[in-house]
Coordinates of N, CA and C in Angstrom, one line a residue:
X1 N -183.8 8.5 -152.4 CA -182.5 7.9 -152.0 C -181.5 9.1 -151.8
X2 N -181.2 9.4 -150.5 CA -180.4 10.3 -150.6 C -178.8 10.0 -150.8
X3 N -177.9 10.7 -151.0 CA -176.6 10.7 -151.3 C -175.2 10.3 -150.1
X4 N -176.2 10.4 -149.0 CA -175.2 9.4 -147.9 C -176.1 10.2 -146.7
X5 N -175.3 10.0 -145.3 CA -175.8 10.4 -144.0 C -174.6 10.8 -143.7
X6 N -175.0 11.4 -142.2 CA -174.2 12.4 -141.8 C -174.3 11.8 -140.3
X7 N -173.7 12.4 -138.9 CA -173.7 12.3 -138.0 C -174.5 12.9 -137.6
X8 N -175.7 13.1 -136.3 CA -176.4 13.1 -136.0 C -175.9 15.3 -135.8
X9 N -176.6 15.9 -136.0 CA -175.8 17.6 -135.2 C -174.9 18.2 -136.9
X10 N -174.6 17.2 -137.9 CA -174.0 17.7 -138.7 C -174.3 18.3 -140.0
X11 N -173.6 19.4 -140.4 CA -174.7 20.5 -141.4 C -174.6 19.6 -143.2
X12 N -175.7 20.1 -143.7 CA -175.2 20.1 -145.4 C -175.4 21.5 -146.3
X13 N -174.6 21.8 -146.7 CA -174.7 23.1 -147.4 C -175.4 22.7 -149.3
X14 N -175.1 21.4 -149.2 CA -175.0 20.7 -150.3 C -175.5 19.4 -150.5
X15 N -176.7 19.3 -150.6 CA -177.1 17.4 -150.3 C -178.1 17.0 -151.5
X16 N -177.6 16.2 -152.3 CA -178.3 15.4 -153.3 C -179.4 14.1 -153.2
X17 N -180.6 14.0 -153.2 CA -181.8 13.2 -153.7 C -181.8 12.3 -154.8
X18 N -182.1 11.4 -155.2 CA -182.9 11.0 -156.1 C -184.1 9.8 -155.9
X19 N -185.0 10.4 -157.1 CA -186.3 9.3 -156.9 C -186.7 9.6 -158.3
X20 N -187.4 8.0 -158.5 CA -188.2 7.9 -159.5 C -189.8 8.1 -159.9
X21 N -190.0 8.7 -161.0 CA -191.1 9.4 -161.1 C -191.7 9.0 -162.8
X22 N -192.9 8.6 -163.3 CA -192.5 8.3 -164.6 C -193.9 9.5 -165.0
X23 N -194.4 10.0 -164.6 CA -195.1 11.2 -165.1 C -194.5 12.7 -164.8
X24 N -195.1 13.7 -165.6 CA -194.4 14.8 -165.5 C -195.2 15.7 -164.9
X25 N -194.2 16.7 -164.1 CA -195.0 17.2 -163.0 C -194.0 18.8 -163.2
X26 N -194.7 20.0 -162.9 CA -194.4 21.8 -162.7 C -193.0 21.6 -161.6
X27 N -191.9 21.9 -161.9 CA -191.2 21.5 -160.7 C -191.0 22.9 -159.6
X28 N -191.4 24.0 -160.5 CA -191.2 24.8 -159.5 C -192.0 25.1 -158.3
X29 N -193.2 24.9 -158.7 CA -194.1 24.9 -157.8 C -194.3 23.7 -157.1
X30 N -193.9 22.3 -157.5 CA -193.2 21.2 -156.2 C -192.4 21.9 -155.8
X31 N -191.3 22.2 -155.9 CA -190.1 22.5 -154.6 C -191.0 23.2 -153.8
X32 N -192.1 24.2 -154.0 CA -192.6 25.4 -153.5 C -193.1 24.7 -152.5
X33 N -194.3 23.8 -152.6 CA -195.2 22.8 -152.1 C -194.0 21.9 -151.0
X34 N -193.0 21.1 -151.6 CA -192.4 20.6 -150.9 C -191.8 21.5 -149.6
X35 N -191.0 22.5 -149.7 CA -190.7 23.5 -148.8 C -191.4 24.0 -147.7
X36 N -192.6 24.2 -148.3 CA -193.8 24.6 -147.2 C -194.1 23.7 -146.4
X37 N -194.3 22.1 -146.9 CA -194.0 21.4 -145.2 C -192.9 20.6 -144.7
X38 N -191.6 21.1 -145.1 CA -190.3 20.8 -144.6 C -189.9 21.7 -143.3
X39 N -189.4 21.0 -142.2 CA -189.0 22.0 -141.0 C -188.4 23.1 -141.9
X40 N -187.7 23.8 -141.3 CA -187.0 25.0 -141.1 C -185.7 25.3 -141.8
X41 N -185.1 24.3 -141.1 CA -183.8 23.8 -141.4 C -183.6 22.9 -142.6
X42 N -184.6 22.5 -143.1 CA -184.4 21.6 -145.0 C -184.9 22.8 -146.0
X43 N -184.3 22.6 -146.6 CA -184.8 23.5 -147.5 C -184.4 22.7 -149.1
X44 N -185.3 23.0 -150.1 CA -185.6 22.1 -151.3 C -184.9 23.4 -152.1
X45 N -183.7 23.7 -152.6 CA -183.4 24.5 -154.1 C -184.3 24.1 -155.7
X46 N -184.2 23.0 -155.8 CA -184.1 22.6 -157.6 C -184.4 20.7 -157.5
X47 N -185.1 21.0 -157.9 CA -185.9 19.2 -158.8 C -185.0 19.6 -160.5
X48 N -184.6 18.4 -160.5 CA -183.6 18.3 -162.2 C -183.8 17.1 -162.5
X49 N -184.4 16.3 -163.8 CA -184.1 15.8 -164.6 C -182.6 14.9 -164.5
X50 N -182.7 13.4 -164.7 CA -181.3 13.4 -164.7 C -181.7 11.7 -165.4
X51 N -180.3 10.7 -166.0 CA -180.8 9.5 -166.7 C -181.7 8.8 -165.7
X52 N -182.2 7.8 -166.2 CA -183.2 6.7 -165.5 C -182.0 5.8 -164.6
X53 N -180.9 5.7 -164.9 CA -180.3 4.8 -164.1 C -179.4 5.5 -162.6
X54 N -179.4 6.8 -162.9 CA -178.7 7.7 -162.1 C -179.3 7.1 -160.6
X55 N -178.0 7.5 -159.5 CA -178.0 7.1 -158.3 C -177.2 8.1 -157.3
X56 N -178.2 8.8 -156.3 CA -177.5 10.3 -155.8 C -176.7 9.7 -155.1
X57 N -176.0 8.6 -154.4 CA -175.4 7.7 -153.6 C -174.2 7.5 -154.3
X58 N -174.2 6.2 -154.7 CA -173.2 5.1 -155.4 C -172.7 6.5 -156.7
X59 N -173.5 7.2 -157.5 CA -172.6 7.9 -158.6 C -171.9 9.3 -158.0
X60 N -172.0 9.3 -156.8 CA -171.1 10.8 -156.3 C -169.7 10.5 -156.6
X61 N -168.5 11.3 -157.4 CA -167.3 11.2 -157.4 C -166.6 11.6 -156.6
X62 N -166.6 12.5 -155.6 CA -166.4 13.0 -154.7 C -167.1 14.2 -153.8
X63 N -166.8 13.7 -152.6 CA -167.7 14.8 -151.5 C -166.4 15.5 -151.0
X64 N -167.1 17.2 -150.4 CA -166.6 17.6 -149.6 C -166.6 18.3 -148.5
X65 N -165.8 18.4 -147.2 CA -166.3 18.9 -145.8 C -165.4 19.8 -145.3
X66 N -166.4 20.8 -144.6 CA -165.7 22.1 -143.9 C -165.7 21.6 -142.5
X67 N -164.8 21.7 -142.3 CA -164.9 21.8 -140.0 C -164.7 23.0 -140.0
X68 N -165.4 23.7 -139.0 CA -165.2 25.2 -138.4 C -164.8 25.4 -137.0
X69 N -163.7 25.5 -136.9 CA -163.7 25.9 -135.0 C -163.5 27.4 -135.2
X70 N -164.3 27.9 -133.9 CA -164.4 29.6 -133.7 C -163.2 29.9 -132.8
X71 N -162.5 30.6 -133.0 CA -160.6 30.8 -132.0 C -161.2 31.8 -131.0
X72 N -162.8 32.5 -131.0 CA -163.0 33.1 -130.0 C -164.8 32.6 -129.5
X73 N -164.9 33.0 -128.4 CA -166.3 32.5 -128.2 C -167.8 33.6 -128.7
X74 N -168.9 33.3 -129.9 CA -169.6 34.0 -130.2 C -170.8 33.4 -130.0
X75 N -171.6 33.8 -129.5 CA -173.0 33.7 -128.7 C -173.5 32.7 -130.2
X76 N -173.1 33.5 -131.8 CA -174.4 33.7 -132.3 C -173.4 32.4 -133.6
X77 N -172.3 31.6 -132.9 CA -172.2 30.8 -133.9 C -171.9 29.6 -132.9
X78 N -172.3 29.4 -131.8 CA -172.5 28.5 -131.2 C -172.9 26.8 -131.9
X79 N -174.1 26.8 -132.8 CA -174.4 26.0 -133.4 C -173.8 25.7 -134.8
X80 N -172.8 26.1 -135.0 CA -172.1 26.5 -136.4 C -171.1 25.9 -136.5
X81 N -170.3 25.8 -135.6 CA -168.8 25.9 -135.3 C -168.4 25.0 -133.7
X82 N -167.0 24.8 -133.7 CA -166.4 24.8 -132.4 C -165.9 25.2 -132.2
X83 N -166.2 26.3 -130.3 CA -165.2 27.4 -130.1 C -164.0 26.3 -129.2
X84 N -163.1 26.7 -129.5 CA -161.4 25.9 -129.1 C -160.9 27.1 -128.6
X85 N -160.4 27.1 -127.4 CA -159.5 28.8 -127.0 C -158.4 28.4 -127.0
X86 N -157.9 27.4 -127.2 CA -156.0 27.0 -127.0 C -155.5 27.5 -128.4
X87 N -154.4 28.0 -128.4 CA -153.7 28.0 -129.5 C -153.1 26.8 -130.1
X88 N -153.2 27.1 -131.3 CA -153.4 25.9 -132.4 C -152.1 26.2 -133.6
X89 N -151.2 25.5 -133.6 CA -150.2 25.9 -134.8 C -150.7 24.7 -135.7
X90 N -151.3 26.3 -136.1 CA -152.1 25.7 -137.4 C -151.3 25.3 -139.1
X91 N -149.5 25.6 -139.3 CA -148.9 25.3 -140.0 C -148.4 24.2 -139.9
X92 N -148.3 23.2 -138.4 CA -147.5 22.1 -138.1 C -149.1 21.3 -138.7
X93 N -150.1 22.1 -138.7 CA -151.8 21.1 -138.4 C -151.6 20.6 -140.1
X94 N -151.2 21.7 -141.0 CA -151.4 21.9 -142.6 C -150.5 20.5 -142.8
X95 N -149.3 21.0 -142.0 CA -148.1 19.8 -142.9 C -148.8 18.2 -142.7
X96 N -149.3 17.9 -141.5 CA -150.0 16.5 -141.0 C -151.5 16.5 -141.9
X97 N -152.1 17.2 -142.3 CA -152.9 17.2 -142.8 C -152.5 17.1 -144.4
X98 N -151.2 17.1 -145.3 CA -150.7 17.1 -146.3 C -150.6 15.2 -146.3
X99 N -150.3 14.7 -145.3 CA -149.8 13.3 -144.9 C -150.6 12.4 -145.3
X100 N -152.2 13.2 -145.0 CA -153.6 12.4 -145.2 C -153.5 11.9 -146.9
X101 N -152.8 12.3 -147.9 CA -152.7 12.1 -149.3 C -151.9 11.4 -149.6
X102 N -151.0 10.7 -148.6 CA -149.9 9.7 -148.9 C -150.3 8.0 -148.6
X103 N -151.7 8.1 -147.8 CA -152.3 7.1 -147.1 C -153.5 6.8 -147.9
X104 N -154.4 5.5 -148.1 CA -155.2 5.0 -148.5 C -156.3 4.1 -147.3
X105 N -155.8 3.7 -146.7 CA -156.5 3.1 -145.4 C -156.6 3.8 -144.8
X106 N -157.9 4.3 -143.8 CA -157.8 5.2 -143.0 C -159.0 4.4 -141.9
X107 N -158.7 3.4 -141.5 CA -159.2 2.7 -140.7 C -159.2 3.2 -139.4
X108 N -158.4 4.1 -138.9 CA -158.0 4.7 -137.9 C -159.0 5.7 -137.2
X109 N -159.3 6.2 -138.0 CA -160.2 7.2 -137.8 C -161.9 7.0 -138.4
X110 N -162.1 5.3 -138.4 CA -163.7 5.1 -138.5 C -163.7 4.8 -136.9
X111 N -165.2 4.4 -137.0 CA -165.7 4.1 -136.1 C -165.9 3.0 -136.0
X112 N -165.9 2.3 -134.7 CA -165.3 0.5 -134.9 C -167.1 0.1 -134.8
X113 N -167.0 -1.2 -135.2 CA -168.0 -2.1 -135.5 C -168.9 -1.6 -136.9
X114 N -168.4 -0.9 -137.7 CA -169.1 -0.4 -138.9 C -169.2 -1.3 -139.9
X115 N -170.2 -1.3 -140.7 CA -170.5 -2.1 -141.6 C -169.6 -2.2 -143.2
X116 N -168.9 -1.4 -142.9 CA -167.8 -1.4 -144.9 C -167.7 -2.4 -144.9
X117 N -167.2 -2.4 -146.3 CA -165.9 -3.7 -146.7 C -164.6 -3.0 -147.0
X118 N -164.5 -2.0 -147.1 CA -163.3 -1.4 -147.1 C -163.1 -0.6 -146.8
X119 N -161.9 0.1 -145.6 CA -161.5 1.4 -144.8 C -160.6 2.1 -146.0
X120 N -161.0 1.8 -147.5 CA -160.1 2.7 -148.5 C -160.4 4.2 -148.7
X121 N -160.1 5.0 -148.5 CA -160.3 6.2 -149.5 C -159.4 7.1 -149.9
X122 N -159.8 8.0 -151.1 CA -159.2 8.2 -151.9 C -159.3 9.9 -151.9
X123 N -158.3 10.5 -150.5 CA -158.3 12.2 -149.9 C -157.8 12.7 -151.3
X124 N -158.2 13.7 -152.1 CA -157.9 14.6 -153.0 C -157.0 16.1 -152.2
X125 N -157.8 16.4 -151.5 CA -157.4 18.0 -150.7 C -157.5 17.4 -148.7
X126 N -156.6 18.5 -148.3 CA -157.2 18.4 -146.7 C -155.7 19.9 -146.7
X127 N -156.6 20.7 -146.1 CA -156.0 21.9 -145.9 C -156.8 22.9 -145.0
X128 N -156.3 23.8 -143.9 CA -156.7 24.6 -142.9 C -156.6 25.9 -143.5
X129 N -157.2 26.3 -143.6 CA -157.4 28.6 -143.8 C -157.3 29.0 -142.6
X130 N -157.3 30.1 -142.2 CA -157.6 30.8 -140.8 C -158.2 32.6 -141.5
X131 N -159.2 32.1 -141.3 CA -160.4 33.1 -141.9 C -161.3 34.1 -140.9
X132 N -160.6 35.3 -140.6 CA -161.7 36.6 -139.6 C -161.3 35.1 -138.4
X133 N -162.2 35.0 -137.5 CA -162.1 34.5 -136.0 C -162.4 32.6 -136.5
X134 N -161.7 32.1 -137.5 CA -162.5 31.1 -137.8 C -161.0 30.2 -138.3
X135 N -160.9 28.9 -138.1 CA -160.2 28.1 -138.5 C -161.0 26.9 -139.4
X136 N -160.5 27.1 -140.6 CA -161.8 25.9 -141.5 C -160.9 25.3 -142.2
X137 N -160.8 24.1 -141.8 CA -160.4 22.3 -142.3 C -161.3 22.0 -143.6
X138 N -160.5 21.6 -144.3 CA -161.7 21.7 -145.8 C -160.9 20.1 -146.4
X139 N -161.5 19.2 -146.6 CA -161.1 17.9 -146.9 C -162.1 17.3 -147.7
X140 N -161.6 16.5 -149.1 CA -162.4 16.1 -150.5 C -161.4 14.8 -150.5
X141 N -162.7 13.8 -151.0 CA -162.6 12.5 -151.3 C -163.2 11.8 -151.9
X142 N -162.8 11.0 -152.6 CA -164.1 9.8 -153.2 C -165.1 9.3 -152.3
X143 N -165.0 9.0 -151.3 CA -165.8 8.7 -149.7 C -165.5 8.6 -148.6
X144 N -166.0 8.6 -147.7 CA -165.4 8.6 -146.3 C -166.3 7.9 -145.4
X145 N -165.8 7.4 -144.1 CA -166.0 6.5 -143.6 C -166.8 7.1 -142.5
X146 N -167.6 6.3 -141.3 CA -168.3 7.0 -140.5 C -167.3 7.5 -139.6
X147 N -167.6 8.7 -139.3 CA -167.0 9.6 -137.8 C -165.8 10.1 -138.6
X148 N -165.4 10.2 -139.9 CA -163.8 9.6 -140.1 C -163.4 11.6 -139.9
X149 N -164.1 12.5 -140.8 CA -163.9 13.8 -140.8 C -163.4 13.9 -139.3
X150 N -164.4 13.7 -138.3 CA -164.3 14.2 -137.1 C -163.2 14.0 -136.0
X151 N -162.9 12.5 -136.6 CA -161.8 11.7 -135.2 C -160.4 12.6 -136.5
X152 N -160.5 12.9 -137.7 CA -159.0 13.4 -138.6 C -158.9 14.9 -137.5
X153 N -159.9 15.5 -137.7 CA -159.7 16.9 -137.0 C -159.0 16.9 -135.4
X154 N -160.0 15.6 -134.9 CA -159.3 16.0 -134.0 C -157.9 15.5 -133.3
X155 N -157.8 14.7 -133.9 CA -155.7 14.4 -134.2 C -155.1 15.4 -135.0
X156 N -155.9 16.2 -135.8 CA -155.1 17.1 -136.0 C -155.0 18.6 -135.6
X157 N -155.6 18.5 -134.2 CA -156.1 19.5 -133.0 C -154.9 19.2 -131.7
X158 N -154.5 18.0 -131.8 CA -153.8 17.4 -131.3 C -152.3 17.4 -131.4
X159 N -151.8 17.4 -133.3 CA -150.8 18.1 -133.6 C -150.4 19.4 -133.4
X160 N -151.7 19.9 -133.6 CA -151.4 21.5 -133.3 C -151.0 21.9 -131.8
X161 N -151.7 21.1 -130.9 CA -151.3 21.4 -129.7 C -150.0 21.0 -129.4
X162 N -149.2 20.3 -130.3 CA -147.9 19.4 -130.3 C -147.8 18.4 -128.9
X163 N -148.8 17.4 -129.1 CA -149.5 16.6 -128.3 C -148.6 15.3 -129.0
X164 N -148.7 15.2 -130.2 CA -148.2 14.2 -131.0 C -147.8 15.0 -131.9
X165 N -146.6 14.7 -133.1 CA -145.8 14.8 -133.7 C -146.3 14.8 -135.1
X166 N -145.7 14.6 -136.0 CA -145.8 14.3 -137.9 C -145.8 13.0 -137.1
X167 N -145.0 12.4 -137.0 CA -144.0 11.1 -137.5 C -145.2 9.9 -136.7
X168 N -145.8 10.6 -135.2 CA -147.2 10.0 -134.8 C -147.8 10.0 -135.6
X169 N -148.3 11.1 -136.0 CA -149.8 11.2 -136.9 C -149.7 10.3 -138.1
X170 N -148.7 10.3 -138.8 CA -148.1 9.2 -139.4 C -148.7 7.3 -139.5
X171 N -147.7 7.3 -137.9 CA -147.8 5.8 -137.5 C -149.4 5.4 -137.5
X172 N -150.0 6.9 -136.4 CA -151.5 6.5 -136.4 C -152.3 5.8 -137.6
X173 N -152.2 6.6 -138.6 CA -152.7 5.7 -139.8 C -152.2 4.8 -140.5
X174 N -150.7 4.5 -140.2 CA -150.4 2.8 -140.0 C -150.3 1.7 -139.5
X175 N -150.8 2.0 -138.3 CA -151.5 1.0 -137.3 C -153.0 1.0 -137.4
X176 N -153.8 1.4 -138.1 CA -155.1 1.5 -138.2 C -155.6 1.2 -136.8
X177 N -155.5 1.9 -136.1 CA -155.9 1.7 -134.6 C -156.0 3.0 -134.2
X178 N -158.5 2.5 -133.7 CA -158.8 4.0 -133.5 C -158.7 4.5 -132.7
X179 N -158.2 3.8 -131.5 CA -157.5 4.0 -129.9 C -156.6 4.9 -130.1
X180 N -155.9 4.5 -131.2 CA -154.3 5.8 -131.3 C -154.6 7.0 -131.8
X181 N -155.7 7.3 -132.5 CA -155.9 8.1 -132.8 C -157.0 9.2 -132.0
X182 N -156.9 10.7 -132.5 CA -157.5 11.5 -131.4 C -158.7 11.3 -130.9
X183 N -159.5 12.9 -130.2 CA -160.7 12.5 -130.3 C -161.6 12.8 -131.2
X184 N -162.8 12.4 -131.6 CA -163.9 13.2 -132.5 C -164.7 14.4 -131.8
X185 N -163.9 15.7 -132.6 CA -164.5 17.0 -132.3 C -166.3 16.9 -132.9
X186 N -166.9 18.0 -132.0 CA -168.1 17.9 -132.0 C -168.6 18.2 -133.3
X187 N -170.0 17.5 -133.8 CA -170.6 17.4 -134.7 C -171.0 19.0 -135.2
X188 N -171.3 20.1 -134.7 CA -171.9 21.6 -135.0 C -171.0 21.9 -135.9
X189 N -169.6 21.8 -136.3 CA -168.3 22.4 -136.7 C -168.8 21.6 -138.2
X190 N -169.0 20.5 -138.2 CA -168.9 20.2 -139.7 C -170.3 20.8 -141.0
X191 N -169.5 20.4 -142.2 CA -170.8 20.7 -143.2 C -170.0 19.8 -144.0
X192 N -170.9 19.1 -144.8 CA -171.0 18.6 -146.2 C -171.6 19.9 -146.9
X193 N -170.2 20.6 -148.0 CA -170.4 21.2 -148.8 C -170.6 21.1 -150.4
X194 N -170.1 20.3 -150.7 CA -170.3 19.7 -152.1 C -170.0 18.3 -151.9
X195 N -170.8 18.1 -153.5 CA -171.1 16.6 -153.9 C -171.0 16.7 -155.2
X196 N -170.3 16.0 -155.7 CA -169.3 16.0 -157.4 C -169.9 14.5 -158.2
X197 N -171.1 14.9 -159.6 CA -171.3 13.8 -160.2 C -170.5 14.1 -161.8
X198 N -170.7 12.8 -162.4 CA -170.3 13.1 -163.8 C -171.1 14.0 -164.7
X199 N -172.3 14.1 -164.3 CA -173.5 14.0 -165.2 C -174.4 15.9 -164.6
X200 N -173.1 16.4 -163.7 CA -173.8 17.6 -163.3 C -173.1 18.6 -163.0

């Protein structure tokens, strides 16, 4: 059971398992065994011990995600990142991105016909760096909804271009309407970086 899904194109730097097992088994040499017929792109770190009732899903207390867009075009981060060439005032992006912590419904930015029962969550952090040729969106939550990272970036790609305002970006997530809100930047830019339990 893994610890949630992701959008089809999108990275994990950080992704949590669990399964039940009631005999004991060499774990270094499983990951070894496991890795050798995993594609390329999975890779197995550490098998750990954890209670019998533990759940890599339902016990996460918070996840969190990088967006990357590249401010210049590089052959060799193509699949990494999104290259954006417009300029981005990326301090008007921070203040609207500060706004995301005043709000609890963020219906706006799921994806319609999804299965929840509740568009709640509960944003800890959402803040932009501008790092060497790189602008990285870094946002932590108790959970998040489908698409929700991608359609926030890109309303707040939107601010930057001063397309919409604070006082929009605002309304958008009090109208919980995902028409009003931007578009969802492409899947290559994101990573699930961390995943926060009690018990690790």
């Amino acid at each position: 059971m893994g610890a949630g899904r992701t959008d089809t194109g999108v990275h994990a730097k950080e992704m949590f398992a669990h399964f039940d097992f009631e005999s004991a088994f060499e774990t270094e040499s499983t990951v070894h065994k496991l890795n050798s017929y995993l594609p390329k792109d999975i890779v197995i770190f550490d098998i750990f011990p954890v209670h019998s009732d533990a759940h890599a899903r339902f016990d996460a207390k918070k996840r969190t995600y990088h967006y990357h867009i590249s401010t210049f075009k590089d052959a060799f981060s193509q699949d990494g990142s999104w290259y954006y060439h417009q300029k981005l005032d990326v301090d008007l992006m921070n203040q609207a991105a500060a706004l995301l912590l005043n709000h609890t419904d963020f219906q706006c930015f799921s994806k319609v016909n999804t299965d929840v029962n509740t568009f709640n969550c509960s944003i800890s952090e959402a803040f932009w760096i501008h790092e060497n040729n790189q602008l990285i969106f870094t946002i932590s939550a108790d959970r998040f909804l489908r698409n929700m990272v991608r359609a926030i970036v890109g309303t707040l790609v939107n601010v930057g271009l001063n397309k919409i305002s604070l006082s929009d970006f605002n309304t958008i997530i009090e109208n919980k309407n995902r028409n009003e809100a931007g578009f969802s930047v492409p899947a290559q830019g994101l990573y699930l970086v961390k995943i926060d339990y009690d018990y690790l």
